Short mmCIF file of N, CA and C in Angstrom, two decimals:
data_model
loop_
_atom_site.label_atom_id
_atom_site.label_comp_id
_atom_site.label_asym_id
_atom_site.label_seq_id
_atom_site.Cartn_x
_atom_site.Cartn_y
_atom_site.Cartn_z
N UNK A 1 20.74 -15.98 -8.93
CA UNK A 1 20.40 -15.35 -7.66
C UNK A 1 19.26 -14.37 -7.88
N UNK A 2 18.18 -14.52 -6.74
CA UNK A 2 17.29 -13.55 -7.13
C UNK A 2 17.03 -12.64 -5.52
N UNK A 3 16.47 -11.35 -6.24
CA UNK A 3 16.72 -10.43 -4.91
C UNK A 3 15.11 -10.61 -4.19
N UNK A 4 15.08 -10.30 -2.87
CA UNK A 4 14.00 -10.42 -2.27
C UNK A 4 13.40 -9.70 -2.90
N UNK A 5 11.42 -9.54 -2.82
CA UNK A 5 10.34 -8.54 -3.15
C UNK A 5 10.44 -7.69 -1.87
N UNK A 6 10.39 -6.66 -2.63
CA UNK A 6 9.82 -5.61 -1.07
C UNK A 6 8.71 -5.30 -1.31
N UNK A 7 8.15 -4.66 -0.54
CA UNK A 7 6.80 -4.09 -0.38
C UNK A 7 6.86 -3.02 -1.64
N UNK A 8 7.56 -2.10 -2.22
CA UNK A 8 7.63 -1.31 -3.30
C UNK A 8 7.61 -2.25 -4.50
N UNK A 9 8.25 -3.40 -4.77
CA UNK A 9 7.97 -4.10 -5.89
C UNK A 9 6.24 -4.17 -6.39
N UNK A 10 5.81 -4.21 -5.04
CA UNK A 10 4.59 -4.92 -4.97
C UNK A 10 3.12 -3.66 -4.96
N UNK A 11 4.05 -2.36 -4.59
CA UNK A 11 2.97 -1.46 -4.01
C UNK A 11 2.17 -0.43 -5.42
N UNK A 12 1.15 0.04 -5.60
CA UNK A 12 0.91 0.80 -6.29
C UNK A 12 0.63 2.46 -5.99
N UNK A 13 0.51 3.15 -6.02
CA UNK A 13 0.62 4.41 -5.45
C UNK A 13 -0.37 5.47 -6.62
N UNK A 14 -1.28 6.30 -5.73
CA UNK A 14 -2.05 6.76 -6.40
C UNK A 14 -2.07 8.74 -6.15
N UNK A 15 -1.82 9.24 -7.05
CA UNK A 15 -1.98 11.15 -7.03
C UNK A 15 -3.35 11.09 -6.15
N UNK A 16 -3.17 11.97 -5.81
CA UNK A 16 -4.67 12.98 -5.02
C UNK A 16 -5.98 12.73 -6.25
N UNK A 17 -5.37 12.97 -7.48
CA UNK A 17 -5.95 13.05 -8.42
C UNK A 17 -6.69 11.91 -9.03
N UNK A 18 -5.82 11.49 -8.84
CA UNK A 18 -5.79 9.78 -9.00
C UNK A 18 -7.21 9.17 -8.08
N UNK A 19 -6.95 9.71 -6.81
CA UNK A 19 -7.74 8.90 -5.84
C UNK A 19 -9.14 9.47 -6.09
N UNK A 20 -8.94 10.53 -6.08
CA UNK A 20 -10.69 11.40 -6.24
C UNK A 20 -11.10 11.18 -7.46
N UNK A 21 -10.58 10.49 -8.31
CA UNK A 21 -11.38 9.82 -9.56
C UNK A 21 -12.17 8.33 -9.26
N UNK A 22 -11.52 7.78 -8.49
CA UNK A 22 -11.99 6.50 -8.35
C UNK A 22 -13.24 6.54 -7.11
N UNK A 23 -13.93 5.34 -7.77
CA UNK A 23 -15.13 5.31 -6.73
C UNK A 23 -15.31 4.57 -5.67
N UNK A 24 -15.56 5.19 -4.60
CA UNK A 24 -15.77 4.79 -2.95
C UNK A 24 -15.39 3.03 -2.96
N UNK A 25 -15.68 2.21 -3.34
CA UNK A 25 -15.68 0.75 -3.37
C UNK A 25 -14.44 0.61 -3.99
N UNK A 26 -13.95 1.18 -5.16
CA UNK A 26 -12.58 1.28 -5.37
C UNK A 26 -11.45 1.08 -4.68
N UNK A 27 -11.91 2.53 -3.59
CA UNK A 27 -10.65 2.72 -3.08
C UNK A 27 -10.83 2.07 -1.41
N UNK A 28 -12.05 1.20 -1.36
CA UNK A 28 -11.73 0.42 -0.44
C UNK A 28 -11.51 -1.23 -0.64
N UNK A 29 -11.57 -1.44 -2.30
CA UNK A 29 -10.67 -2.68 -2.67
C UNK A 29 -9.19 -2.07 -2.78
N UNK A 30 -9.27 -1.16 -3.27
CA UNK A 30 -7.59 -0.98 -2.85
C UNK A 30 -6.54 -0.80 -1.55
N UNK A 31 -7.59 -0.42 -0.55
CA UNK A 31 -6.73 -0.63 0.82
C UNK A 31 -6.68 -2.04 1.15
N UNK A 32 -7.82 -2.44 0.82
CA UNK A 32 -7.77 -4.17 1.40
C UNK A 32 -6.32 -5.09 0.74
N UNK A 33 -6.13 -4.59 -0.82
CA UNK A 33 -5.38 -4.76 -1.73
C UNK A 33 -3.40 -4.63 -0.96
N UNK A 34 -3.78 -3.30 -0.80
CA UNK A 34 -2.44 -2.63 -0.64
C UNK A 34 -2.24 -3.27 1.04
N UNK A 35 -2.89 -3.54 1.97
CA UNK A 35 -2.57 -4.07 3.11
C UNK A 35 -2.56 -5.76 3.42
N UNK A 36 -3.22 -6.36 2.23
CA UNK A 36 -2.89 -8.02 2.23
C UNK A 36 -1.64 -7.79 1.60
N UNK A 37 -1.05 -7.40 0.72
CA UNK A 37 0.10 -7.43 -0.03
C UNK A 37 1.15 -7.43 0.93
N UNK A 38 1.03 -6.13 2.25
CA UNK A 38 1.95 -6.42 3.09
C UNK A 38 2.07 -7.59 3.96
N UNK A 39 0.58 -7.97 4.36
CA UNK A 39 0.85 -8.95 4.84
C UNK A 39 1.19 -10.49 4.73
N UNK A 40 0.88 -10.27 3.81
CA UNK A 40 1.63 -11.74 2.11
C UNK A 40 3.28 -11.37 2.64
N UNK A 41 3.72 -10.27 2.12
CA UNK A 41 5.15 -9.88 2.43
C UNK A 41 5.70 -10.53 3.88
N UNK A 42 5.50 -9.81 4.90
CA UNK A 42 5.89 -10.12 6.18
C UNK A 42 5.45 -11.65 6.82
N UNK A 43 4.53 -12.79 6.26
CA UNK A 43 3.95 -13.73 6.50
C UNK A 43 5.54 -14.40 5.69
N UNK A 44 6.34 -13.82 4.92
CA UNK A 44 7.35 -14.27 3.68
C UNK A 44 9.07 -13.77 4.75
N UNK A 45 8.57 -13.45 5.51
CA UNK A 45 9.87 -12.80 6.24
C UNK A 45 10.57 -11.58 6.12
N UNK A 46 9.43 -10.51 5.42
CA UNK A 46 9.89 -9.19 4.41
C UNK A 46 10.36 -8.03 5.69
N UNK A 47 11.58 -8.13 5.35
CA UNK A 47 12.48 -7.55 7.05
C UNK A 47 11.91 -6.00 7.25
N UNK A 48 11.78 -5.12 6.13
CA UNK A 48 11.48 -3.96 6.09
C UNK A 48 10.53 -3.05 6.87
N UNK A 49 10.94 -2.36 7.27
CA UNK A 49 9.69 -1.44 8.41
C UNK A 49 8.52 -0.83 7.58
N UNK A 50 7.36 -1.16 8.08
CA UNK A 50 5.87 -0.88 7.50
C UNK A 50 5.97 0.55 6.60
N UNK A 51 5.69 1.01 5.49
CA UNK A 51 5.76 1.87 4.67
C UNK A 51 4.73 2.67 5.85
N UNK A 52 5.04 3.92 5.44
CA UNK A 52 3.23 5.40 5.78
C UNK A 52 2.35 5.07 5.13
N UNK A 53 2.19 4.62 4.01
CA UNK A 53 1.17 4.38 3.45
C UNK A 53 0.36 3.61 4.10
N UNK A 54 0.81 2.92 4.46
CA UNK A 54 -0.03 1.56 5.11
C UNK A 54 -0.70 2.37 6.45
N UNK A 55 0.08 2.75 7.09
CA UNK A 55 -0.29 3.70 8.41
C UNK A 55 -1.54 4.66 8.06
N UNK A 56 -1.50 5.17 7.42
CA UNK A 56 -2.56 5.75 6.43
C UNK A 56 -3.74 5.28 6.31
N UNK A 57 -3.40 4.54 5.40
CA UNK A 57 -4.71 3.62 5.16
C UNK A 57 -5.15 2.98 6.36
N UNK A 58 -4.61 2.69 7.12
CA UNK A 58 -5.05 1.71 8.39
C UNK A 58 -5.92 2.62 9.05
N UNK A 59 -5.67 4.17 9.66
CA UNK A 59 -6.27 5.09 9.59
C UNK A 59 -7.98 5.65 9.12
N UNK A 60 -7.66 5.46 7.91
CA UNK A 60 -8.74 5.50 6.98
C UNK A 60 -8.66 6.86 6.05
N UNK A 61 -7.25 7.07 6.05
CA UNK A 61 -6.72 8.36 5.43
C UNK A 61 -6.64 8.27 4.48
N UNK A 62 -6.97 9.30 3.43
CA UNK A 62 -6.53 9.52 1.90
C UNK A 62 -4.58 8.76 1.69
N UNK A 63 -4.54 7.27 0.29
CA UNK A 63 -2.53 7.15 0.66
C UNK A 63 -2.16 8.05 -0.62
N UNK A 64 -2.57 9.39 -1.11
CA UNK A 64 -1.50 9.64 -1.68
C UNK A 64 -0.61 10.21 -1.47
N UNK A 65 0.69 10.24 -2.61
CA UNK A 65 2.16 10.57 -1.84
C UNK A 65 2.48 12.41 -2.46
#
């Protein structure tokens, strides 16, 4: 038996610190990244309500936690 993926299996999560190191193109392969992943998920039947992060990023907001 295997357990479903959630969106946390799948998600990566970055410090403040984290983010202001990386460069502009970076961190807009990583939203593209972090928001196909959900939608890979939910295209899969992933029951779970949309993380903040995602809300965030959709935004165009800094996702760290």
């Amino acid at each position: 038996w295997q357990e479903p993926v959630t969106f946390e299996d799948v998600a990566v999560y970055l410090s403040r610190t984290e983010w202001d190191a990386i460069a502009e193109g970076q961190k807009e392969l990583y939203r593209s990244v972090m928001l196909d992943n959900y939608t890979l998920l939910t295209s899969l039947g992933y029951p779970g309500p949309k993380p903040d992060i995602l809300y965030r990023l959709e935004r165009g907001e800094a996702p760290w936690v």
